[in-house]
Short mmCIF file of C-alpha atoms and ligand atoms in Angstrom, two decimals:
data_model
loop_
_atom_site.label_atom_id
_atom_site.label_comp_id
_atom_site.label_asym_id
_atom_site.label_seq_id
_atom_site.Cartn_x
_atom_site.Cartn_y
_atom_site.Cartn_z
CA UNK A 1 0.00 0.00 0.00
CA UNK A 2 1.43 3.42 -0.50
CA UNK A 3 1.18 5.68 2.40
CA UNK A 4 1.68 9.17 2.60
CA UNK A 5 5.29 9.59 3.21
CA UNK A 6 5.51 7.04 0.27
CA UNK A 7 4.04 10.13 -1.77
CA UNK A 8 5.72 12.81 -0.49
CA UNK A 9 8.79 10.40 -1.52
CA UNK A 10 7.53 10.11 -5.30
CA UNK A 11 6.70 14.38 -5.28
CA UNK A 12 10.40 15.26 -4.16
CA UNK A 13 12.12 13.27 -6.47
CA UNK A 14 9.73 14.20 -9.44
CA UNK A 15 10.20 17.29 -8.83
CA UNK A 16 13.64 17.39 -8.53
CA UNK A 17 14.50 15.23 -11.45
CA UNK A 18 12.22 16.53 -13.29
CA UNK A 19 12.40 20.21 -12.69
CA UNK A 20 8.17 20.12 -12.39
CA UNK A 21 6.14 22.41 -10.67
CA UNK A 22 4.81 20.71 -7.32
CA UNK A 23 1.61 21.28 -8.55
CA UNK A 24 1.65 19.14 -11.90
CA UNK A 25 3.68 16.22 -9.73
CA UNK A 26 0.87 16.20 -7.27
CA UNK A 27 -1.86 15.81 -10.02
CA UNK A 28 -1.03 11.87 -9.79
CA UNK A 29 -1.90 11.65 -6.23
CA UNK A 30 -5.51 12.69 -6.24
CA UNK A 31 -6.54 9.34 -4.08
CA UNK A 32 -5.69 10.45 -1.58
CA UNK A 33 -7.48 11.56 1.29
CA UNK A 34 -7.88 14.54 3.09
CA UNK A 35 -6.33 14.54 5.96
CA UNK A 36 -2.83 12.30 3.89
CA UNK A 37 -3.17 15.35 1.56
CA UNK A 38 -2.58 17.79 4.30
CA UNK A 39 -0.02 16.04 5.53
CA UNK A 40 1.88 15.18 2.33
CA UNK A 41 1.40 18.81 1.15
CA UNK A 42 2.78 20.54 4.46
CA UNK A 43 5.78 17.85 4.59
CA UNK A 44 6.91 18.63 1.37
CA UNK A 45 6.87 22.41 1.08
CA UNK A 46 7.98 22.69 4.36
CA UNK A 47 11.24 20.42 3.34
CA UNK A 48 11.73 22.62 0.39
CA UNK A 49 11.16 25.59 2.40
CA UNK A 50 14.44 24.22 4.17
CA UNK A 51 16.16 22.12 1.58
CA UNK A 52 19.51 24.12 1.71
CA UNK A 53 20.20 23.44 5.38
CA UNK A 54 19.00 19.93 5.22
CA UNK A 55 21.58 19.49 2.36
CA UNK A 56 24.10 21.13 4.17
CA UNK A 57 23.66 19.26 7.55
CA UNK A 58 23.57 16.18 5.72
CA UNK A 59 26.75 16.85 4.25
CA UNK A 60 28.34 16.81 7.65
CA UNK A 61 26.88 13.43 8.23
CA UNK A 62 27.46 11.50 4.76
CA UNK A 63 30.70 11.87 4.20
CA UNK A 64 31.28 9.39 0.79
CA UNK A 65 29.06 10.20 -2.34
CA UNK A 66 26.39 7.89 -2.74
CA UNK A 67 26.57 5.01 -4.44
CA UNK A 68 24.07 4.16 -7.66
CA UNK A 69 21.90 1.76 -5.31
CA UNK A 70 21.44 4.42 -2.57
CA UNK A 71 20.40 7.70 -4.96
CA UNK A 72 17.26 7.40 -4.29
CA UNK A 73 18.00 7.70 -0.02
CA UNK A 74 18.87 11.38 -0.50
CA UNK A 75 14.87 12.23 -0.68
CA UNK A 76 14.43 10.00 2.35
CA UNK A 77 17.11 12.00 4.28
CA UNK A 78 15.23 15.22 2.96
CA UNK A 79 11.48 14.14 3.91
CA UNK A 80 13.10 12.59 7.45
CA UNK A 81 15.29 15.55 8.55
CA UNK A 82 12.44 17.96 7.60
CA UNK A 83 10.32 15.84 10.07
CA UNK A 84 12.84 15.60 12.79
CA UNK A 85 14.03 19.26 12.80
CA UNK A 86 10.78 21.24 11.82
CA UNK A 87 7.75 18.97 12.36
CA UNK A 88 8.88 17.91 15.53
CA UNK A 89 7.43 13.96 14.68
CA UNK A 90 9.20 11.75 18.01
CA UNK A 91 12.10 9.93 16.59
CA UNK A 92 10.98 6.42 16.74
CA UNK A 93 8.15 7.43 14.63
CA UNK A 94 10.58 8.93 11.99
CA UNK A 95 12.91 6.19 11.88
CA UNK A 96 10.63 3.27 11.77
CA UNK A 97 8.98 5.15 8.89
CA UNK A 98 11.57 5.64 6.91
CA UNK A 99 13.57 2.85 7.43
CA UNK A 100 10.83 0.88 6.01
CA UNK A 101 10.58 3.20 3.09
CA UNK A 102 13.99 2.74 2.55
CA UNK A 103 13.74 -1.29 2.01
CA UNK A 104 10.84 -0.09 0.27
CA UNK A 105 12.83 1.97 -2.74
CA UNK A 106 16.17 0.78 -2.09
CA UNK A 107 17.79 -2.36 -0.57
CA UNK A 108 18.09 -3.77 2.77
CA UNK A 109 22.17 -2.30 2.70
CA UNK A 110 20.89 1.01 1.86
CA UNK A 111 17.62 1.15 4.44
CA UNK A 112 20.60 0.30 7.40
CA UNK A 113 22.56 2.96 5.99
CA UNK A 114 19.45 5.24 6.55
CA UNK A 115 18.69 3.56 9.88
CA UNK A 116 22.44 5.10 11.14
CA UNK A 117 22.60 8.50 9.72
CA UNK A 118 19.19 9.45 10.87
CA UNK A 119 19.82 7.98 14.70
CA UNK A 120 22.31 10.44 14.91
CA UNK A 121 21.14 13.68 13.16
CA UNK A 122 18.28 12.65 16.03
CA UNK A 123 20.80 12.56 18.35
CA UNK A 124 22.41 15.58 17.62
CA UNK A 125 18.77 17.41 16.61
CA UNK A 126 19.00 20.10 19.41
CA UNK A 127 22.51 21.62 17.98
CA UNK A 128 20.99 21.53 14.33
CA UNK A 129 17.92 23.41 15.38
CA UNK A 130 20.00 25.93 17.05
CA UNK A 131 22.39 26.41 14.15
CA UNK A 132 19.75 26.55 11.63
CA UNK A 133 20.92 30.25 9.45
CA UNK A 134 17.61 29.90 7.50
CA UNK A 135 19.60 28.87 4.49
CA UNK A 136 16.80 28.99 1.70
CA UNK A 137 18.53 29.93 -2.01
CA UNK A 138 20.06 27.40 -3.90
CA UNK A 139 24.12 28.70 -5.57
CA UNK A 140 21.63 29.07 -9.07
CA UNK A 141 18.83 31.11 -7.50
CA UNK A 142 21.19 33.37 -5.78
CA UNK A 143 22.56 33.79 -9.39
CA UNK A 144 19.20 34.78 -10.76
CA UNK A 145 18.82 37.55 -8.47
CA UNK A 146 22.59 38.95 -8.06
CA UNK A 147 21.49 40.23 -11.75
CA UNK A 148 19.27 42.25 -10.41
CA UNK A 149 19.77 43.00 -6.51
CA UNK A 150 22.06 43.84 -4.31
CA UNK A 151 23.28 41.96 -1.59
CA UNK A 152 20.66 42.74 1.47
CA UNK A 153 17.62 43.11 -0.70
CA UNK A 154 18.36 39.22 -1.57
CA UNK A 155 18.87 38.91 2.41
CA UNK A 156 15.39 40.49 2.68
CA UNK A 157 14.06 38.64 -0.17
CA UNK A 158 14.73 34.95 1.15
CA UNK A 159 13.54 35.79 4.12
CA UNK A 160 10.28 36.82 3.42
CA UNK A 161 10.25 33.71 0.76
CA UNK A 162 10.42 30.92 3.13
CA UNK A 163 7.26 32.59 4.93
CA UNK A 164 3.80 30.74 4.41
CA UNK A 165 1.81 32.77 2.67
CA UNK A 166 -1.59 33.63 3.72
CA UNK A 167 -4.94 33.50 1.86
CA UNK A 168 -5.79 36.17 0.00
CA UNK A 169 -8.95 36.98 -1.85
CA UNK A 170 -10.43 39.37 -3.88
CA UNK A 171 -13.90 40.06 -3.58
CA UNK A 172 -16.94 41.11 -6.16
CA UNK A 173 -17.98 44.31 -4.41
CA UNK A 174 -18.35 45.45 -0.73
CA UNK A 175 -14.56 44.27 0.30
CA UNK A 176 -15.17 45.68 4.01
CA UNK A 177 -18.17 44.34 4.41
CA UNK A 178 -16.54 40.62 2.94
CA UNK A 179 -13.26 41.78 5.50
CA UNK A 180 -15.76 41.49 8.79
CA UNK A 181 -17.35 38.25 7.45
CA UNK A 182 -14.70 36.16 6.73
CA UNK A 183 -12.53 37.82 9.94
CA UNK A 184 -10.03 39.41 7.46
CA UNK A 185 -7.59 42.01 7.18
CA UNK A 186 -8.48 44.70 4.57
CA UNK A 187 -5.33 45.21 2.67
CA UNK A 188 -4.89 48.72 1.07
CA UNK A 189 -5.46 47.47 -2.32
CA UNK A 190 -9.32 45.89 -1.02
CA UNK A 191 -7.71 42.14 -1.28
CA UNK A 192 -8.66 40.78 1.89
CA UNK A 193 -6.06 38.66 3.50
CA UNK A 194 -7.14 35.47 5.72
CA UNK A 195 -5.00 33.57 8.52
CA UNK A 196 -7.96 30.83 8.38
CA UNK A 197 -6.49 27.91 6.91
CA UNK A 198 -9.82 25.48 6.60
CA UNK A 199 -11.04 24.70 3.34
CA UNK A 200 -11.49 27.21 0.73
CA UNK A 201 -14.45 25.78 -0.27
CA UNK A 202 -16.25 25.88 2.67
CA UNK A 203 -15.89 29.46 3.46
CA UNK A 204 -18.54 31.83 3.55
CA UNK A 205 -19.87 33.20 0.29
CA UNK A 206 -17.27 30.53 -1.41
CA UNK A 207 -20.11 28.67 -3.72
CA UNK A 208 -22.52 31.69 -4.14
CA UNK A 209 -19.82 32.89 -5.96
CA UNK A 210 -18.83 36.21 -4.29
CA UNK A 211 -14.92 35.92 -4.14
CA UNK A 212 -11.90 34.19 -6.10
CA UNK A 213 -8.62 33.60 -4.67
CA UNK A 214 -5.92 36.26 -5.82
CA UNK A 215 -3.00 36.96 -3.91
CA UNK A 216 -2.42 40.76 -3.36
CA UNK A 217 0.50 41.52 -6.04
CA UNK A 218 -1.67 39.34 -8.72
CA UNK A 219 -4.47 41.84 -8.32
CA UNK A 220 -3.02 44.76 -8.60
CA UNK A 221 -2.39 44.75 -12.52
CA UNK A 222 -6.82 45.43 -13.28
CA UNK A 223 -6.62 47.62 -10.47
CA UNK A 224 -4.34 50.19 -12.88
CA UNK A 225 -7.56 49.94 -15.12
CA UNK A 226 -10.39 52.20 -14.80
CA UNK A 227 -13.76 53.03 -16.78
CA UNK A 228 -13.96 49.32 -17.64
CA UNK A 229 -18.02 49.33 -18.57
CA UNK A 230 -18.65 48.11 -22.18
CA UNK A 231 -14.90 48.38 -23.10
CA UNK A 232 -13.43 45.64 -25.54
CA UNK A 233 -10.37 43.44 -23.55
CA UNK A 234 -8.58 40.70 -24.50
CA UNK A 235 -7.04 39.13 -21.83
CA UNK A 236 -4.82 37.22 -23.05
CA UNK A 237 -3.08 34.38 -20.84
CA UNK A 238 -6.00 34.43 -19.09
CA UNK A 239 -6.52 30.90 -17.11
CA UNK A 240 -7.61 29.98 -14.56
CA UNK A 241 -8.86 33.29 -14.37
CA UNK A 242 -8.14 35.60 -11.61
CA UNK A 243 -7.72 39.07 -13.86
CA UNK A 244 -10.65 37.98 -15.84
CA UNK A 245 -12.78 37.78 -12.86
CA UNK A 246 -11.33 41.20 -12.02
CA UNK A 247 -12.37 42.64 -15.51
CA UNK A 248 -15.44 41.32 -15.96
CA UNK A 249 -16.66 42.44 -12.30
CA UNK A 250 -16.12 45.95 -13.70
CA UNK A 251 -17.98 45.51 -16.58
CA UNK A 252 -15.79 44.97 -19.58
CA UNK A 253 -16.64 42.60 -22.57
CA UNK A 254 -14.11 40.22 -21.90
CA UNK A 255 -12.32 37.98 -24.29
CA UNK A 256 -10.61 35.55 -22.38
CA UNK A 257 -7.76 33.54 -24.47
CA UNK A 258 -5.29 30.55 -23.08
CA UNK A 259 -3.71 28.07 -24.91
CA UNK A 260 -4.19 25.27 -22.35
CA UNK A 261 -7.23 23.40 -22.36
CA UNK A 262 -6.78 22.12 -19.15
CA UNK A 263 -6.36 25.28 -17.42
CA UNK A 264 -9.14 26.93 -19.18
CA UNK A 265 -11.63 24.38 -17.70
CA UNK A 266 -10.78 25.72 -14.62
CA UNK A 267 -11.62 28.60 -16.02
CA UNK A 268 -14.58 28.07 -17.06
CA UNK A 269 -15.46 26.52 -14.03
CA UNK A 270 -14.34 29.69 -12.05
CA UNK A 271 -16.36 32.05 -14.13
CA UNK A 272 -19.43 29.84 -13.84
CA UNK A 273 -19.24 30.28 -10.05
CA UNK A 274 -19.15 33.63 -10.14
CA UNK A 275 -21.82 34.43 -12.29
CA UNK A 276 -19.56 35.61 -15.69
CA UNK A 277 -19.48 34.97 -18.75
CA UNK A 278 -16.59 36.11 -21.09
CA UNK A 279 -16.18 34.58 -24.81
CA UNK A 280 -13.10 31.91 -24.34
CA UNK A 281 -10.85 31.48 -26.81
CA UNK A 282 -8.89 28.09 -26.54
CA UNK A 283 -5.61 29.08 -28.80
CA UNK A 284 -2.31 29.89 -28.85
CA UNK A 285 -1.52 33.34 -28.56
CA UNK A 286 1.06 33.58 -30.78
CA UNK A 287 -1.22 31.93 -33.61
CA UNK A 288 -3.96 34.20 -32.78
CA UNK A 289 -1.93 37.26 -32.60
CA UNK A 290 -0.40 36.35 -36.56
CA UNK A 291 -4.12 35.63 -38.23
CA UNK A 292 -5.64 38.72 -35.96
CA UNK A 293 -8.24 40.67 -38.39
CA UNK A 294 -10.93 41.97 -36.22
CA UNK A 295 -11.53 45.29 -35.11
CA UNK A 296 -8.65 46.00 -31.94
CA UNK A 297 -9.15 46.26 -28.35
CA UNK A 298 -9.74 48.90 -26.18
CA UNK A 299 -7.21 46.99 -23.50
CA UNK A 300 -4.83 44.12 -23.76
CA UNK A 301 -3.97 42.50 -20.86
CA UNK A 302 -1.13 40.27 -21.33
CA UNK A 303 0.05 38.21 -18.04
CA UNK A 304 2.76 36.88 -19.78
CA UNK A 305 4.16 33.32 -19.12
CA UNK A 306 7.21 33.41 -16.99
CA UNK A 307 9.48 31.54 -14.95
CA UNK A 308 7.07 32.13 -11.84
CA UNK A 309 10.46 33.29 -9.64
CA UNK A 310 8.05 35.78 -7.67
CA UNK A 311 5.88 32.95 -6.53
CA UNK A 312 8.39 31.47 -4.10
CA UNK A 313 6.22 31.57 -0.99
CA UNK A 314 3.92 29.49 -2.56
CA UNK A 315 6.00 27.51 -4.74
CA UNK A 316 9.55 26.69 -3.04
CA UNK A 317 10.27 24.32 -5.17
CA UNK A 318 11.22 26.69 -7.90
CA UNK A 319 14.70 27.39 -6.09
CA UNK A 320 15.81 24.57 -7.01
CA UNK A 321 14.41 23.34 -10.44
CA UNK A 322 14.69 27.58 -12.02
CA UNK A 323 17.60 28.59 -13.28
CA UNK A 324 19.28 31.51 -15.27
CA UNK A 325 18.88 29.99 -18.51
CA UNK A 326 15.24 29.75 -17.54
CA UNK A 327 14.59 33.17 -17.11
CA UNK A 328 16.17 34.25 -20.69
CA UNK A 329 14.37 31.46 -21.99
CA UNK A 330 10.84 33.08 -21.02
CA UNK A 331 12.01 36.11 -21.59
CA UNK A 332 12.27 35.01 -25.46
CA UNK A 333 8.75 34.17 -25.62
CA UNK A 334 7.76 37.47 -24.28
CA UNK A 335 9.43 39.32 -26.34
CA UNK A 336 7.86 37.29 -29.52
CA UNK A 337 4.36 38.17 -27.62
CA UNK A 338 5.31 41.45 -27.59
CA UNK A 339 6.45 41.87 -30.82
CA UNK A 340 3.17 40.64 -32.27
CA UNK A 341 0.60 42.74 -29.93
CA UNK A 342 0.64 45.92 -30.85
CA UNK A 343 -2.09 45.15 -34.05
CA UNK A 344 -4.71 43.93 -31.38
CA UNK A 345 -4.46 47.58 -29.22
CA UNK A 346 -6.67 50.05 -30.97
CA UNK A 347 -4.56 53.37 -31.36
CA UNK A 348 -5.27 55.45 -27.89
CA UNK A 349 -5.89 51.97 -26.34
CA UNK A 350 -4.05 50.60 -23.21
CA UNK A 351 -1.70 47.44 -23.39
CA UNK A 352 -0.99 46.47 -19.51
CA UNK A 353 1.79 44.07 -19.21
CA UNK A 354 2.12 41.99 -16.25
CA UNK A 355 4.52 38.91 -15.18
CA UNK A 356 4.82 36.83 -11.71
CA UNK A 357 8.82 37.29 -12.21
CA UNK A 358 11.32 38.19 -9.15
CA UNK A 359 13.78 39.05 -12.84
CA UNK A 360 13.85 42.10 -14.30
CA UNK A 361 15.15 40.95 -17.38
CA UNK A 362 11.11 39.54 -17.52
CA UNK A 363 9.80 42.94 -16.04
CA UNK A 364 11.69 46.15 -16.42
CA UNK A 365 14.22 45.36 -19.03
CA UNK A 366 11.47 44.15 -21.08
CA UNK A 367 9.65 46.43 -21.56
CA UNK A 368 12.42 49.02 -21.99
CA UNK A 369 13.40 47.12 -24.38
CA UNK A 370 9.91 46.85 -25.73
CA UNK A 371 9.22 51.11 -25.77
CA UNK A 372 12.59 51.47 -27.55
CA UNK A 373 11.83 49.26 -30.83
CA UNK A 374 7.45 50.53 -30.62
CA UNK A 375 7.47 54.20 -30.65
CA UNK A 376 3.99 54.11 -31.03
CA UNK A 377 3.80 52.70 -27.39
CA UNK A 378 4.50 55.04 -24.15
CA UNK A 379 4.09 54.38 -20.59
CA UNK A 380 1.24 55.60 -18.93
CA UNK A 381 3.00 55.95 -15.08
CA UNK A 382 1.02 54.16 -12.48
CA UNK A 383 0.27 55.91 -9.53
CA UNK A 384 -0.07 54.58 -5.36
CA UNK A 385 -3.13 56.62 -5.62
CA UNK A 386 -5.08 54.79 -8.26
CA UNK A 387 -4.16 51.68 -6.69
CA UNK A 388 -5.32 52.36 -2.50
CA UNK A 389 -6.77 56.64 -3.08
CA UNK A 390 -3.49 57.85 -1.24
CA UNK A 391 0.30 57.16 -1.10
CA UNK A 392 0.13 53.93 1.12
CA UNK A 393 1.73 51.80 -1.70
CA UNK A 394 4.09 54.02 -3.18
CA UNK A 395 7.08 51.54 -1.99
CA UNK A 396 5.62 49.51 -5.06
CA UNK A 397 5.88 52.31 -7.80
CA UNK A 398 8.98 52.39 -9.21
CA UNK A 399 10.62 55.79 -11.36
CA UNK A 400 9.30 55.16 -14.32
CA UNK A 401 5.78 54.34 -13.29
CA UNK A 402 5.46 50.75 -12.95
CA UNK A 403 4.62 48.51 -10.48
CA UNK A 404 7.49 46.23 -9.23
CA UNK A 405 6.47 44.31 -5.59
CA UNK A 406 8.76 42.74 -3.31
CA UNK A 407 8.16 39.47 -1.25
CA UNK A 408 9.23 41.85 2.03
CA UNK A 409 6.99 44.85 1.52
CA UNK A 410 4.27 44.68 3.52
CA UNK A 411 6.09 42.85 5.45
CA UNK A 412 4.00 43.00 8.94
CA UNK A 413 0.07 42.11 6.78
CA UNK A 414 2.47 39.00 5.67
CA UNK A 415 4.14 40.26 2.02
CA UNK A 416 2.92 39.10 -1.29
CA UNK A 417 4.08 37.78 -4.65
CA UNK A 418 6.78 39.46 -6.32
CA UNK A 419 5.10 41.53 -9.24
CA UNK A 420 5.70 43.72 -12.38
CA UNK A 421 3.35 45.57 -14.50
CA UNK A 422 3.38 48.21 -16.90
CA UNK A 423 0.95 50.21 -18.45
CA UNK A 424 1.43 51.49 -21.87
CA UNK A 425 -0.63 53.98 -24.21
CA UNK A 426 -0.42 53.14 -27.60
CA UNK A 427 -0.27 57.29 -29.62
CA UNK A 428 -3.85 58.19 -31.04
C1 SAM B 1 0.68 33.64 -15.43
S1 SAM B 1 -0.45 32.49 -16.03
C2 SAM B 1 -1.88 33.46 -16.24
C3 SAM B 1 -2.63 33.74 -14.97
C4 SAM B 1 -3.98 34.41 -15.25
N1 SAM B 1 -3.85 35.61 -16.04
C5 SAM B 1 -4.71 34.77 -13.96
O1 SAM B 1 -4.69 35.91 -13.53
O2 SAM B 1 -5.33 33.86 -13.37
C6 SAM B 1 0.11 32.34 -17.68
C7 SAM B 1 -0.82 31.62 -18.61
O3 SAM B 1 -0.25 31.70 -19.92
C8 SAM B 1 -0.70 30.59 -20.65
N2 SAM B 1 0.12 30.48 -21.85
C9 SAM B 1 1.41 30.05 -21.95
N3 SAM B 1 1.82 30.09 -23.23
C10 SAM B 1 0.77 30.57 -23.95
C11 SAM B 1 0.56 30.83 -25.32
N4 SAM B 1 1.53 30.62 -26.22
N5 SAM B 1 -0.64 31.29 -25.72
C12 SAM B 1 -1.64 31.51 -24.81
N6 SAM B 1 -1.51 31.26 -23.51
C13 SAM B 1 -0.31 30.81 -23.08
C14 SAM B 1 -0.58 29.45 -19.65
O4 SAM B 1 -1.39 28.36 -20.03
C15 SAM B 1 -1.01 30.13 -18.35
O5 SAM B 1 -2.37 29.85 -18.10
#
């Protein structure tokens, strides 16, 4: 039978080895049930959240490099360390179950070899607790940011990575009124942030269809828009749907385009929740964008793919399967997107460009990059103002006028996602 540890096994290594998201690796494992799923899904982000110390106190305690039969025992020390030194499981519990799992996905040799290491990082668990420096960046994902940041803003950054983020929702209308229901904090933005971690689905006003799930950062890019009613706006990653929710609760006629089926069922299922109904477009954007012959839109939205490096807090495992190459890689495929938009923005329209990257070479540098080959394109500077109705969030407005969040500001409501967006005018 496979248990839940047994699981959490399979999701490291997948993920690891196969430099997938959490997410798709945990797909596979939908028989599980509830309470296992809690269980597997707080064991293994918490032992990413502290994957570079376990690797680094393991080091101390496996001298010789593995052999080919006992590969697979590193994700056995990971999942078993994580239990010893942050989920505080009694040792006998951790070492009968992973010894077993050992035999299990190794060989007798290999589970004793398992049996001795972890009896004495047990032993010696006080000492590692104490010495724990919050290691959190892998060598690579320092090297992503050192582009781009300076030495203490990284400091800052992993620190406010490795937090849990909370819930955060955005509502249809009345967010105060959602804030005292629901026991929330009203952020300045009207996202409403939640400590209560039951299930989503079971919160108030969940399946009449009155909120969607949107962390903070992700919501401010429709919050830059204004005068939405009747306009024409492709959005134009759209699934599963948290801008278009956003647009079409202010009224717009919403074309919502992805090129993943999969991901536009939730969609679809989102939008029939919540009472909308935008025209979906199941293509790729690129394709679209070439055979385009309609009249253009008012607003394009375009949440560009990207290597998701702002989404730590929620995805840890991306420190250790993103990498440099990564980031120039999406950074390609926006510029193609890019390239091929401005058609689709009637002139005097807005095109608001958003990504979930920590790299400016996906945010700023883009779009610099962008404004300097389209002349007919200008930034339109985005103001704290627009965003809260004072300067509360100036922190997030950068020189030029875009928005560029942080996984530390706001530090004390719990941060958010790091964020960029820009909104251009295309000339009249
Ligand atoms: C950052 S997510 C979008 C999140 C969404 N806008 C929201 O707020 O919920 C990026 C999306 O781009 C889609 N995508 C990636 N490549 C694409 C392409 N070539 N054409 C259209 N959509 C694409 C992905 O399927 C994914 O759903």
């Amino acid at each position: 039978m496979t248990d839940a540890r047994e699981i959490a096994f399979e999701m490291i290594k997948n993920t690891l080895e196969q430099k997938m998201f959490l997410a798709d690796v945990k797909a596979k494992n939908q028989n599980l049930d509830a309470q296992d799923n809690a269980f597997v899904n707080m064991l293994v982000l918490t032992t990413f959240r502290h994957l570079t110390y376990i690797q680094k106190i393991l080091r101390q305690f496996i001298k010789k490099k593995l052999n080919a039969a006992a590969q697979d025992s590193k994700y056995i020390f990971y999942l078993a360390c994580c239990e010893i030194l942050y989920l505080d499981t009694p040792d006998y519990a951790v070492l009968n179950s992973y010894v077993n799992l050992a035999k299990k996905k190794t060989d007798k040799y290999v589970s004793g070899f398992v049996n001795a290491v972890l009896r004495n990082v047990c032993k010696q668990k006080a000492n590692l607790k104490k010495e724990d420096d919050g290691s959190f960046f892998s060598n690579e994902f320092f090297h992503i940011l050192k582009q781009n940041y300076g030495k203490k803003t990284i400091q800052k950054i992993q620190k406010a990575s490795v937090q849990e983020p909370s819930l955060d929702i955005s509502v249809k209308e009345d967010a105060p009124l959602w804030a005292q229901k629901l026991n929330a904090e009203l952020l300045p933005s009207q996202t409403l942030r939640l400590k209560n971690n039951g299930k989503i689905t079971e919160l108030a006003g969940y399946q009449e269809g009155k909120w969607w799930v949107q962390d903070f950062s992700a919501a401010l890019p429709v919050k830059c828009l204004s005068n939405l009613n009747g306009k024409k706006v492709l959005d134009m990653c759209a699934a599963p749907g948290g801008k278009t929710a956003q647009l079409c609760a202010l009224g717009a006629d919403v074309t919502a385009l992805d090129v993943s089926a999969l991901r536009l069922q939730k969609l679809q299922e989102n939008m029939n929740r919540l009472g909308f109904n935008p025209k979906v477009i199941c293509q790729d954007a690129l394709v679209y964008m070439d055979e385009f012959k309609q009249e253009p839109f008012d607003v394009v939205l375009l949440d560009a793919p990207c290597s998701a490096t702002g989404t730590l807090r929620r995805h840890p495992e991306l420190v250790y399967i993103k990498r440099e190459k990564d980031v120039e890689k999406q950074a390609q495929l926006q510029e193609m997107f890019l390239d091929k938009v401005s058609p689709l923005v009637k002139k005097g329209g807005i095109l608001l460009y958003c990504t979930c990257s920590i790299a400016k070479k996906e945010g700023e540098q883009q779009i610099n990059a962008f404004l300097a080959k389209h002349k007919e394109f200008k930034i339109m500077p985005i103001s704290s103002k627009e965003l809260c109705g004072d300067e509360t969030l100036g922190e997030l407005i950068t020189e030029e006028g875009f928005i560029r969040t942080l996984p530390f500001y706001m530090e004390k409501s719990g941060g958010m996602d790091a964020f960029f967006v820009a909104r251009l005018k295309k000339e009249a």
